[in-house]
XYZ file of C-alpha atoms in Angstrom:
727
model
C 0.129 -0.064 -0.171
C 1.171 3.227 -0.935
C 2.235 5.615 2.011
C -0.322 8.009 3.477
C 2.372 10.836 3.932
C 2.793 10.853 0.208
C -0.992 12.148 -0.131
C 0.275 15.740 0.750
C 2.714 15.733 -2.067
C 0.220 14.229 -4.489
C -2.350 17.358 -3.457
C 0.625 19.757 -3.889
C 1.194 18.346 -7.377
C -2.305 18.612 -8.169
C -2.967 21.665 -7.023
C 0.187 23.680 -8.772
C -0.800 22.713 -12.063
C -4.294 24.486 -11.918
C -2.842 27.853 -10.239
C 0.024 27.784 -12.562
C -2.272 27.674 -15.455
C -4.733 30.324 -14.138
C -1.865 32.877 -13.355
C -0.238 32.014 -17.172
C -3.674 32.698 -18.668
C -4.162 36.288 -16.861
C -0.787 37.188 -17.941
C -1.421 36.706 -21.661
C -4.930 37.196 -22.019
C -4.790 41.014 -22.752
C -1.626 41.012 -24.948
C -2.536 38.031 -26.715
C -6.259 37.852 -27.202
C -5.869 37.933 -31.212
C -3.170 35.336 -31.386
C -4.102 32.050 -32.535
C -5.440 29.333 -30.296
C -3.076 26.447 -31.361
C 0.691 26.859 -30.087
C 3.684 25.117 -30.373
C 4.683 22.634 -27.423
C 7.421 23.490 -25.051
C 8.548 20.288 -24.822
C 7.667 17.805 -27.430
C 4.933 14.939 -26.855
C 7.209 12.082 -27.129
C 10.566 13.863 -26.536
C 12.579 13.814 -23.284
C 14.581 17.080 -24.225
C 12.849 20.490 -24.575
C 12.898 22.412 -27.703
C 15.243 25.088 -26.083
C 18.237 22.511 -26.316
C 20.718 25.265 -25.372
C 18.926 25.607 -21.881
C 19.667 21.755 -21.223
C 21.696 22.069 -17.780
C 23.263 18.578 -18.558
C 25.161 16.530 -21.098
C 23.199 14.866 -23.970
C 23.241 13.516 -27.427
C 20.788 13.128 -30.197
C 21.199 10.648 -33.149
C 18.849 12.166 -35.559
C 17.118 10.841 -38.702
C 19.443 12.368 -41.045
C 22.398 10.505 -39.353
C 20.529 7.025 -39.106
C 19.962 7.325 -42.837
C 23.332 7.967 -44.041
C 25.095 5.546 -41.596
C 22.515 2.841 -41.855
C 23.612 1.163 -38.897
C 22.898 -2.888 -38.610
C 21.634 -2.384 -35.138
C 21.471 -0.165 -31.910
C 24.616 -1.234 -31.171
C 26.264 0.544 -34.218
C 23.481 3.207 -34.018
C 24.988 4.595 -30.368
C 28.615 3.462 -30.989
C 29.492 7.240 -31.856
C 27.882 8.715 -28.444
C 30.548 9.528 -26.119
C 30.004 7.599 -22.525
C 28.347 4.575 -24.051
C 29.672 1.169 -23.779
C 27.851 -1.614 -25.467
C 28.512 -5.290 -25.275
C 27.296 -6.835 -28.484
C 26.363 -10.352 -27.550
C 23.911 -11.054 -29.895
C 23.915 -10.193 -33.929
C 20.998 -7.896 -34.119
C 21.368 -6.111 -30.836
C 18.961 -8.551 -29.184
C 19.118 -8.512 -25.474
C 20.912 -5.482 -25.581
C 23.832 -4.573 -22.946
C 24.151 -0.969 -22.767
C 26.560 0.532 -19.973
C 26.947 4.449 -19.217
C 30.041 6.017 -17.717
C 31.582 2.661 -16.680
C 28.568 1.236 -15.315
C 28.165 -2.823 -16.068
C 26.205 -2.958 -19.336
C 24.599 -6.079 -18.732
C 20.842 -6.121 -19.880
C 21.053 -2.102 -19.965
C 19.548 -2.810 -16.128
C 21.053 0.728 -15.019
C 19.960 3.015 -18.283
C 16.400 3.806 -18.311
C 15.425 2.867 -21.819
C 12.395 4.262 -23.386
C 10.303 4.520 -26.385
C 8.593 7.959 -26.661
C 8.764 8.473 -23.139
C 7.427 4.884 -22.060
C 10.022 2.335 -20.256
C 10.916 -0.695 -22.701
C 12.045 -3.358 -19.951
C 10.658 -6.471 -19.156
C 9.574 -4.937 -15.878
C 10.818 -1.506 -15.117
C 10.853 -2.180 -11.237
C 11.002 -6.044 -11.096
C 12.983 -7.149 -13.843
C 14.626 -4.013 -15.792
C 16.163 -6.263 -18.523
C 16.291 -5.304 -22.206
C 15.228 -7.795 -24.020
C 13.569 -5.129 -26.392
C 14.572 -2.055 -28.197
C 12.822 -0.163 -30.526
C 13.558 -1.290 -34.307
C 15.386 1.699 -36.190
C 13.051 1.558 -38.814
C 10.387 3.300 -36.959
C 12.695 5.792 -35.229
C 13.295 9.299 -36.210
C 15.712 10.033 -33.525
C 17.573 8.514 -30.286
C 18.131 10.960 -27.459
C 20.866 10.195 -24.983
C 20.554 12.254 -21.669
C 23.334 11.560 -19.002
C 23.114 14.817 -16.921
C 21.069 17.063 -15.039
C 17.371 17.078 -15.840
C 16.376 13.358 -15.087
C 14.113 14.014 -12.366
C 11.072 13.743 -14.787
C 11.547 9.965 -15.503
C 12.724 7.105 -13.787
C 13.303 4.456 -12.269
C 16.795 3.122 -13.542
C 18.602 6.515 -13.778
C 21.980 6.115 -12.029
C 23.408 5.837 -15.368
C 21.098 7.849 -18.002
C 18.078 7.610 -20.159
C 17.980 6.607 -23.919
C 14.544 7.471 -25.515
C 13.797 6.239 -29.074
C 11.615 8.878 -30.378
C 9.350 7.201 -33.254
C 8.235 9.050 -36.359
C 5.009 11.009 -36.118
C 1.822 10.031 -38.385
C 2.135 11.872 -41.796
C -0.138 15.054 -42.800
C -0.551 13.542 -46.181
C -0.402 10.280 -48.017
C 3.060 8.676 -47.913
C 4.705 5.201 -47.956
C 7.825 3.440 -48.398
C 9.041 -0.217 -48.812
C 12.591 -0.977 -48.081
C 14.483 -4.326 -48.631
C 18.034 -5.322 -47.268
C 20.510 -8.339 -47.595
C 23.611 -9.654 -46.312
C 25.919 -12.161 -45.603
C 25.208 -14.776 -42.604
C 21.794 -15.177 -44.352
C 20.709 -11.863 -43.193
C 17.747 -10.234 -44.813
C 14.801 -7.825 -43.802
C 12.251 -5.664 -45.044
C 10.377 -2.758 -43.820
C 6.760 -1.315 -45.081
C 5.386 2.114 -43.905
C 2.380 3.254 -44.971
C 0.391 6.312 -43.739
C -2.111 9.003 -44.380
C -3.276 12.507 -42.759
C -4.905 15.726 -43.170
C -6.067 18.269 -40.691
C -7.824 15.736 -38.954
C -4.898 13.886 -37.804
C -2.985 10.747 -39.376
C -2.871 7.051 -39.403
C 0.183 5.152 -40.150
C 1.212 1.347 -40.104
C 4.634 -0.102 -39.879
C 5.804 -3.760 -40.639
C 9.370 -4.945 -39.878
C 10.873 -8.285 -40.289
C 14.835 -9.378 -39.936
C 16.405 -12.804 -39.748
C 19.842 -14.318 -40.286
C 22.248 -16.503 -38.511
C 23.766 -14.953 -35.110
C 27.121 -14.631 -33.871
C 27.818 -18.089 -33.069
C 26.706 -21.305 -35.029
C 23.149 -22.463 -34.702
C 22.144 -19.145 -33.358
C 19.744 -18.159 -36.189
C 16.967 -15.536 -35.277
C 13.721 -13.861 -36.753
C 12.031 -10.854 -35.609
C 8.567 -9.455 -36.261
C 6.769 -6.221 -35.752
C 3.643 -4.516 -36.557
C 2.860 -1.069 -35.065
C -0.267 1.128 -35.867
C -0.031 4.738 -34.544
C -2.997 7.325 -35.147
C -3.574 10.902 -34.363
C -6.942 12.574 -33.955
C -7.213 16.149 -33.786
C -10.549 16.888 -31.880
C -10.135 20.703 -32.150
C -7.711 23.273 -31.799
C -6.427 22.489 -28.260
C -7.513 18.903 -28.066
C -5.503 15.921 -29.492
C -5.313 12.079 -29.313
C -2.673 9.884 -30.021
C -2.908 6.341 -29.844
C -0.245 3.553 -30.718
C -0.438 -0.264 -30.680
C 2.439 -2.643 -31.084
C 2.941 -6.169 -31.453
C 6.461 -7.664 -31.515
C 7.893 -11.496 -31.810
C 11.039 -12.797 -31.621
C 12.160 -16.361 -32.178
C 15.647 -17.334 -31.890
C 17.987 -20.317 -30.784
C 20.480 -17.511 -28.954
C 21.132 -18.853 -25.408
C 23.097 -16.831 -22.688
C 25.512 -19.461 -22.114
C 29.214 -18.973 -23.046
C 31.971 -21.255 -23.598
C 34.871 -22.870 -21.370
C 38.246 -21.938 -22.171
C 39.130 -25.139 -23.703
C 36.189 -24.800 -25.928
C 36.531 -21.151 -27.131
C 40.253 -22.039 -28.374
C 38.896 -24.861 -30.364
C 36.248 -22.483 -31.995
C 35.019 -19.640 -30.621
C 31.672 -19.330 -32.680
C 30.816 -22.809 -31.655
C 27.437 -23.079 -29.299
C 27.227 -26.881 -28.414
C 23.478 -26.787 -27.502
C 22.560 -24.106 -30.132
C 20.519 -26.830 -32.334
C 18.156 -27.135 -29.265
C 18.089 -24.086 -27.370
C 15.424 -21.569 -27.751
C 14.114 -17.906 -27.018
C 10.560 -16.957 -27.742
C 9.659 -13.613 -26.758
C 6.334 -11.728 -27.685
C 5.631 -8.134 -26.679
C 2.132 -6.335 -26.774
C 1.859 -2.824 -26.111
C -0.665 0.344 -25.861
C 0.055 3.593 -25.537
C -2.714 6.593 -25.417
C -2.277 10.463 -24.883
C -4.502 13.243 -24.643
C -2.934 16.412 -25.150
C -4.886 19.572 -23.872
C -3.246 23.034 -24.869
C -4.479 25.209 -22.591
C -3.590 28.309 -24.041
C 0.120 29.256 -25.657
C 1.977 29.135 -22.648
C 0.614 25.792 -21.057
C -0.197 22.220 -22.143
C -1.420 19.257 -20.080
C -0.865 15.698 -21.424
C -2.382 12.755 -19.962
C -0.473 9.756 -20.777
C -1.644 5.931 -20.121
C 0.656 2.982 -21.422
C 0.080 -0.887 -21.230
C 2.503 -3.354 -21.831
C 2.602 -7.055 -21.870
C 5.750 -9.132 -21.918
C 5.689 -13.142 -22.474
C 9.108 -14.889 -22.734
C 10.321 -18.476 -22.693
C 13.989 -19.748 -22.745
C 15.337 -23.144 -22.958
C 18.948 -24.094 -22.513
C 20.648 -27.378 -21.640
C 23.952 -26.087 -20.384
C 23.862 -24.903 -16.883
C 27.918 -23.778 -16.849
C 31.173 -24.213 -17.770
C 33.437 -26.484 -15.981
C 36.509 -25.007 -14.356
C 38.092 -28.632 -14.226
C 37.576 -29.375 -17.936
C 37.374 -26.268 -19.641
C 34.162 -27.527 -21.283
C 30.100 -26.850 -20.962
C 28.310 -29.253 -18.516
C 25.091 -30.517 -19.801
C 22.163 -30.673 -17.320
C 19.109 -32.709 -16.987
C 20.261 -35.918 -18.869
C 18.714 -39.408 -18.193
C 20.794 -41.694 -16.006
C 23.964 -43.094 -17.960
C 24.268 -40.035 -20.501
C 27.284 -38.808 -19.862
C 26.794 -34.932 -19.248
C 30.176 -33.680 -20.070
C 29.560 -35.398 -23.744
C 27.865 -32.576 -25.791
C 27.254 -35.081 -28.551
C 24.615 -36.528 -26.286
C 22.647 -33.010 -26.117
C 19.785 -34.581 -28.120
C 19.222 -37.455 -25.482
C 18.795 -34.861 -22.456
C 16.308 -32.478 -21.565
C 17.012 -29.131 -19.765
C 15.486 -25.798 -18.376
C 12.663 -24.176 -19.416
C 12.139 -20.599 -18.104
C 8.299 -19.322 -19.048
C 7.986 -15.995 -17.657
C 5.260 -13.193 -17.932
C 5.224 -9.627 -17.268
C 2.632 -7.135 -17.339
C 2.516 -3.309 -16.440
C 0.719 -0.403 -16.770
C 0.644 3.263 -15.683
C -1.024 6.856 -16.226
C 0.963 10.017 -16.051
C -0.622 13.471 -16.117
C 1.875 15.953 -16.801
C 1.510 20.007 -17.215
C 4.183 21.966 -19.216
C 3.906 25.702 -18.583
C 5.546 28.822 -19.166
C 5.238 31.605 -16.645
C 6.759 34.403 -14.815
C 5.342 33.534 -11.111
C 8.582 34.195 -9.360
C 8.960 37.340 -11.478
C 11.330 35.370 -13.910
C 10.454 33.915 -17.236
C 10.557 30.404 -16.463
C 9.425 26.992 -17.992
C 8.083 24.272 -15.574
C 6.703 20.529 -15.568
C 4.800 19.417 -12.804
C 3.425 15.884 -13.090
C 2.857 12.645 -11.474
C 2.851 8.639 -12.548
C 0.999 5.839 -11.152
C 2.267 2.257 -11.906
C 1.447 -1.080 -11.709
C 3.381 -4.265 -12.133
C 2.747 -8.142 -12.089
C 4.796 -10.697 -13.154
C 5.224 -14.682 -12.708
C 8.601 -16.369 -12.848
C 8.556 -20.123 -13.505
C 10.642 -22.691 -14.226
C 10.532 -26.545 -15.227
C 13.552 -28.883 -15.399
C 12.900 -32.467 -17.275
C 15.537 -35.220 -18.208
C 13.535 -36.400 -20.993
C 14.382 -35.047 -24.403
C 10.978 -34.613 -25.361
C 10.862 -31.838 -22.577
C 12.640 -29.819 -25.167
C 9.203 -28.839 -26.113
C 7.763 -26.478 -23.663
C 3.980 -28.247 -23.059
C 5.914 -31.674 -22.533
C 8.001 -30.082 -19.742
C 5.159 -28.326 -17.928
C 3.042 -31.688 -18.277
C 5.648 -34.036 -17.232
C 8.665 -32.098 -15.829
C 9.338 -31.013 -12.170
C 8.192 -27.493 -11.400
C 11.437 -25.754 -9.885
C 10.258 -22.176 -9.239
C 7.274 -20.240 -8.782
C 7.604 -16.547 -8.052
C 4.816 -14.267 -8.077
C 5.660 -10.246 -7.922
C 3.830 -7.069 -7.681
C 4.820 -3.885 -7.813
C 2.620 -0.580 -6.574
C 4.485 2.803 -7.664
C 3.621 6.493 -7.325
C 6.100 9.020 -8.421
C 5.896 12.798 -8.456
C 8.118 15.272 -9.893
C 8.189 18.985 -10.243
C 11.157 21.102 -12.599
C 11.526 24.734 -13.183
C 13.834 26.352 -15.601
C 14.496 29.749 -14.722
C 15.821 32.120 -17.574
C 18.229 34.796 -16.039
C 19.792 36.634 -19.055
C 22.418 34.289 -20.450
C 22.140 31.872 -17.611
C 19.473 29.056 -16.765
C 18.988 27.633 -13.629
C 17.001 24.208 -13.327
C 16.152 22.746 -9.976
C 13.894 19.633 -9.887
C 12.915 17.100 -7.248
C 11.583 13.300 -7.802
C 9.996 11.232 -5.425
C 9.768 7.585 -5.891
C 7.008 5.848 -3.419
C 7.031 2.073 -4.343
C 5.971 -1.439 -2.945
C 7.205 -4.623 -4.064
C 5.146 -7.747 -3.096
C 6.936 -11.052 -3.285
C 5.346 -14.431 -3.273
C 7.669 -17.480 -3.537
C 5.185 -20.113 -3.914
C 7.540 -22.845 -5.107
C 11.706 -22.802 -5.007
C 14.108 -25.365 -5.886
C 11.431 -28.152 -6.590
C 9.929 -27.838 -3.049
C 6.782 -25.342 -2.240
C 7.626 -22.516 0.220
C 4.592 -20.597 0.868
C 6.889 -17.701 1.580
C 5.757 -14.161 1.107
C 7.716 -10.856 1.617
C 7.149 -6.989 1.248
C 9.511 -4.363 0.471
C 8.782 -0.704 0.281
C 10.531 2.676 0.452
C 10.168 6.159 -0.348
C 13.190 7.925 -2.161
C 13.870 11.692 -2.680
C 15.951 12.445 -5.815
C 16.635 16.101 -5.929
C 18.691 17.697 -8.692
C 19.827 21.066 -9.875
C 21.559 22.080 -12.957
C 22.561 25.393 -14.664
C 23.884 26.535 -17.962
C 25.494 29.651 -19.369
C 24.819 30.831 -22.892
C 27.170 34.142 -23.077
C 29.417 33.202 -26.100
C 27.642 32.574 -29.481
C 26.327 29.031 -30.212
C 28.033 27.971 -27.069
C 26.568 26.121 -23.859
C 28.525 26.003 -20.671
C 26.862 23.684 -17.938
C 26.924 21.992 -14.750
C 24.712 19.903 -12.594
C 24.133 17.344 -9.697
C 21.311 14.991 -9.352
C 20.690 11.843 -7.163
C 20.300 8.435 -9.163
C 18.225 5.625 -8.256
C 18.011 1.946 -9.206
C 15.436 0.081 -6.849
C 16.300 -3.399 -5.668
C 15.012 -6.065 -8.071
C 12.859 -8.758 -6.296
C 14.325 -11.926 -8.065
C 17.459 -10.745 -6.246
C 16.149 -10.295 -2.780
C 15.551 -14.112 -2.381
C 18.541 -16.343 -2.288
C 16.662 -19.801 -3.797
C 19.693 -21.607 -3.077
C 19.448 -21.151 0.674
C 15.518 -21.950 0.497
C 15.093 -25.344 2.213
C 11.828 -25.410 4.035
C 12.749 -22.112 5.746
C 12.491 -18.513 4.254
C 15.879 -17.301 3.777
C 16.191 -13.518 2.538
C 19.655 -12.539 0.824
C 18.028 -8.959 0.093
C 20.281 -6.322 -1.855
C 19.745 -2.747 -1.383
C 18.556 -0.183 -3.403
C 21.390 1.516 -5.772
C 21.530 5.400 -5.155
C 24.051 7.693 -6.511
C 25.232 11.235 -6.628
C 26.087 12.451 -10.349
C 27.576 15.282 -11.051
C 29.123 16.862 -14.002
C 30.479 20.343 -15.990
C 31.015 20.745 -19.459
C 30.250 22.784 -22.716
C 28.940 22.297 -26.042
C 29.467 24.487 -28.989
C 29.048 25.389 -32.567
C 30.890 28.486 -32.511
C 32.941 27.989 -35.369
C 31.828 27.749 -38.538
C 31.161 23.896 -39.771
C 32.119 22.442 -36.414
C 30.666 21.413 -33.466
C 32.533 19.984 -30.226
C 31.465 18.934 -26.410
C 33.621 17.779 -23.364
C 32.109 16.847 -20.232
C 33.791 15.820 -17.111
C 31.482 13.644 -14.829
C 31.660 11.813 -11.513
C 29.268 9.209 -10.364
C 29.497 8.102 -6.453
C 27.336 5.113 -5.626
C 26.197 4.286 -2.166
C 25.609 0.533 -2.471
C 26.580 -0.795 -6.271
C 25.266 -4.375 -6.824
C 27.553 -6.785 -8.590
C 27.185 -10.163 -9.713
C 29.003 -12.590 -7.203
C 28.404 -15.531 -9.424
C 26.370 -16.839 -11.911
C 22.431 -15.724 -11.019
C 23.603 -14.905 -7.261
C 24.061 -10.437 -6.694
C 25.213 -8.950 -3.762
C 26.019 -5.089 -2.824
C 29.535 -4.217 -3.199
C 29.697 -1.201 -0.985
C 30.504 2.453 -1.897
C 32.313 2.893 -5.766
C 33.455 5.884 -7.910
C 33.173 6.534 -11.427
C 34.962 9.720 -12.882
C 35.920 10.361 -16.119
C 35.813 12.562 -19.367
C 33.591 12.609 -22.538
C 34.713 14.337 -25.992
C 33.247 14.649 -29.276
C 33.245 16.611 -32.174
C 32.680 16.718 -35.948
C 34.117 19.032 -38.739
C 32.486 19.432 -42.107
C 35.072 21.090 -44.535
C 32.599 21.671 -47.149
C 30.786 24.275 -44.670
C 34.089 25.647 -43.983
C 35.023 26.438 -47.219
C 31.582 26.848 -48.879
C 32.010 24.148 -51.353
C 29.610 21.183 -51.962
C 32.367 18.321 -51.693
C 32.005 17.847 -47.888
C 34.867 16.227 -46.594
C 34.225 15.626 -42.742
C 35.495 13.797 -39.697
C 33.779 13.227 -36.688
C 34.679 11.250 -33.613
C 34.146 10.445 -29.591
C 36.328 9.598 -26.941
C 35.208 8.524 -23.389
C 38.119 8.052 -20.783
C 36.682 6.481 -17.654
C 39.846 6.852 -15.566
C 38.497 5.977 -12.287
C 36.177 3.178 -12.091
C 37.006 1.710 -8.626
C 35.212 0.181 -5.062
C 36.029 2.342 -2.326
C 35.348 -0.010 0.421
C 36.809 -3.433 1.424
C 34.082 -5.789 1.915
C 33.947 -10.019 1.879
C 33.372 -9.575 -1.741
C 35.249 -6.366 -2.659
C 38.624 -4.603 -2.311
C 39.158 -0.957 -2.327
C 40.868 0.253 -5.254
C 39.941 -2.651 -7.394
C 38.456 -1.558 -10.825
C 34.725 -2.139 -11.281
C 33.788 -5.299 -13.784
C 33.352 -4.625 -17.586
C 34.351 -0.636 -16.889
C 36.981 -0.103 -20.132
C 39.077 2.892 -19.436
C 38.985 4.200 -22.966
C 36.306 3.989 -25.646
C 36.889 5.795 -29.000
C 35.240 6.199 -32.365
C 36.562 8.066 -35.340
C 34.942 8.384 -38.539
C 36.173 9.920 -41.929
C 33.530 10.891 -44.694
C 32.532 12.756 -47.802
C 29.073 13.776 -48.692
C 27.825 15.832 -51.820
C 24.582 17.092 -52.898
C 23.831 14.688 -55.530
C 23.146 12.341 -52.974
C 26.194 10.629 -51.718
C 27.446 10.004 -48.311
C 30.209 7.669 -47.801
C 32.394 6.932 -44.387
C 34.986 4.802 -43.093
C 35.878 4.458 -39.383
C 37.414 2.856 -36.718
C 35.917 1.789 -33.009
C 38.341 1.020 -29.896
C 37.263 -0.377 -26.536
C 40.158 -1.035 -24.391
C 40.946 -4.067 -21.959
C 38.341 -4.878 -18.961
C 37.950 -6.662 -15.703
C 35.155 -8.883 -15.599
C 35.212 -9.589 -11.757
C 35.275 -8.009 -8.337
C 38.738 -9.602 -7.737
C 40.280 -7.976 -10.933
C 41.404 -11.270 -11.805
C 43.951 -11.691 -14.739
C 44.673 -15.180 -15.178
C 42.112 -17.036 -17.235
C 39.982 -19.956 -15.737
C 39.119 -22.792 -17.420
C 35.335 -21.992 -16.967
C 36.340 -18.989 -19.195
C 34.410 -16.807 -16.507
C 37.632 -15.341 -14.947
C 40.339 -13.368 -16.888
C 40.498 -10.186 -18.938
C 38.956 -9.132 -21.960
C 41.611 -7.890 -23.889
C 41.416 -4.468 -26.031
C 39.790 -4.670 -29.440
C 39.556 -2.245 -32.852
C 36.866 -2.962 -35.159
C 36.840 -1.253 -38.956
C 33.245 -0.077 -40.116
C 31.951 1.743 -43.321
C 28.819 2.931 -45.023
C 27.777 4.779 -48.315
C 24.281 5.885 -49.320
C 23.120 7.215 -52.397
C 20.158 8.693 -53.379
C 20.005 10.458 -56.881
C 18.704 13.697 -57.151
C 15.098 13.714 -58.079
C 14.937 9.954 -57.262
C 12.540 8.055 -55.057
C 15.096 5.270 -54.319
C 17.749 5.205 -51.926
C 20.501 2.710 -52.102
C 22.840 1.984 -49.279
C 25.489 -0.576 -48.332
C 26.993 -0.903 -44.720
C 29.647 -3.000 -43.199
C 30.673 -3.825 -39.975
C 34.037 -5.608 -38.621
C 35.117 -5.269 -42.232
C 38.769 -6.590 -41.470
C 36.634 -9.868 -39.525
C 38.468 -9.168 -36.337
C 38.360 -12.268 -33.575
C 37.759 -10.665 -30.365
C 36.045 -11.496 -26.762
C 33.322 -9.719 -25.716
C 32.033 -10.971 -22.534
C 32.689 -13.812 -19.771
C 29.462 -13.572 -17.765
C 28.383 -16.995 -18.000
C 31.444 -18.484 -19.930
C 33.417 -16.778 -22.814
C 31.499 -14.976 -25.681
C 32.974 -14.119 -29.104
C 31.991 -10.685 -30.501
C 30.224 -10.567 -34.290
C 32.455 -11.547 -36.929
C 32.380 -9.350 -40.317
C 28.635 -8.387 -41.413
C 27.840 -6.727 -44.838
C 24.457 -5.753 -46.257
C 22.987 -3.585 -48.513
C 19.697 -2.528 -49.636
C 17.333 0.034 -51.549
C 14.558 1.847 -50.072
C 11.548 3.372 -52.525
C 9.455 6.276 -51.068
C 6.145 6.607 -52.848
């Protein structure tokens, strides 16, 4: 039950919009009575960044539609690799189960970075299981917003690292359609169809996406399909309804298990049980928005969202052996040598069907005002959010159990965990415009309750229930200065927050008739930064940011599937990015350009000795250096070509900073690697067709990418090309 003391905050939030709107209306009534009623949004409906980007008091990056079309990234991994501060561990070929880490944070399943589509979280379950098994297909994206600095009080949870928002394309104002086909090596192919129409009344648009191919490892084929219907209805000059319905399905043989050291040396791309392992994921979503433009200085938007995630995975390998250096089969019939992977077809395995459902409603007021005698933009709102999830596990020694239905009917029900979450979040933020300065204080309050019902654990009924609740205050303040033309100097500080995950609150291995809790505390951080972004010089842009993140109780993985608090930690570093267009500098249509980014996390360390951590040791999966450089050429005839390199320095993978590789493959360094990429896009002047070719890891470098559950290789050479035709 949400705590009663928060009702006072709710009353304040509900009262302020009405008061502020009334004041704003009075201020403009006389001077603007004859102006048009319809006004431009102060904050875009689906964006997490305001229109006045020069006033943003923190670091951010935008990958816009033009950049996406010229680069033609293979997946989200390539789309974000030019953004400073971002580290992506590409375990899968098409960015399935994406792993994104910000500023030295562990990238595993992007659990410390808030992923959103049009402002709505994309996780399996934002509070209970913030794992990223889905990201918006780039075919539907008009721009990607990456926010790392102050101003994150408007969104949550999972904001210790930052936020990434995929802004989808708006419905058209007239008829439009496009079709795209692509094909590449590794049996890769895909297509995208978009069709829509619109007018003064609004618009409607349908997207259909298909991608399929072979994964990084053998027998890791995949196929995804998605249908999205988006519509807008302009009820009158002030009221607009926006609706979006989506269905997504993934069928793949991609397994989370890695290889032992001996297996990896023999063939780093093998997947011993890939022909039997499977992953099925279905996602259904609904998003409804009502926008009421009160006047030309105020907008009230109310959003409802609903997401239903249903995933089921089957795997035959529990772990890799630290004595043989090979994978070990589990759930085999009596007499089958479990270490002999040729016997995989004779064994059963583990099915993990899981269901996640969440929904929420969020009214929000965006208003320009001068209540304090200073021109200001304010955002005030709250969100009510509910989650229900069910985690099951079935184990069976019969090879017929490779079918989920047979396993459920005849296997052992090892795990039955039910989790429900209730959350109220309140937020308020105000940007004061003080000449060349802006000041943006904000506050977010997260009030949540999690109820855990362990119906069954490790094959035995438990009947154990637990409740975990907390109220967290998350203040932030940032400032910017625009005293130099086309230049912003900014600084900010805010509190980050990642609630404890219920599946980590219970140590299932210790449950033997009696309830035992191994609770992890919430991760809370203090994030500070100071930086500059500028386009002062003709034809050039650059940015530089110095950042620091102090964790109170960072969560680390002690062993496979077991997480603990690792005490205090610190992340400090610098981010640099820039671009020079020589065509603009020298006023010529032949535009040679260079662009690049560099991240140096020179401090990423534990600050406290615990049973599992040593003060001064470097944090896992926190490379010191990440860099990308691209050289390109573009011309108004419609061509854009570029070639570039991506570099990631070596990484530790555990709190002990082990350097010697274990036979299991789970310990040891990840060496540095450098990848070569290129792309060419051509759209003839006056043509409706666009032709493109894109290649990644063109040198076909073999490199190690992860040791989480054994050794996993990065993707080999991938080249694809295609054509898009606009009607």
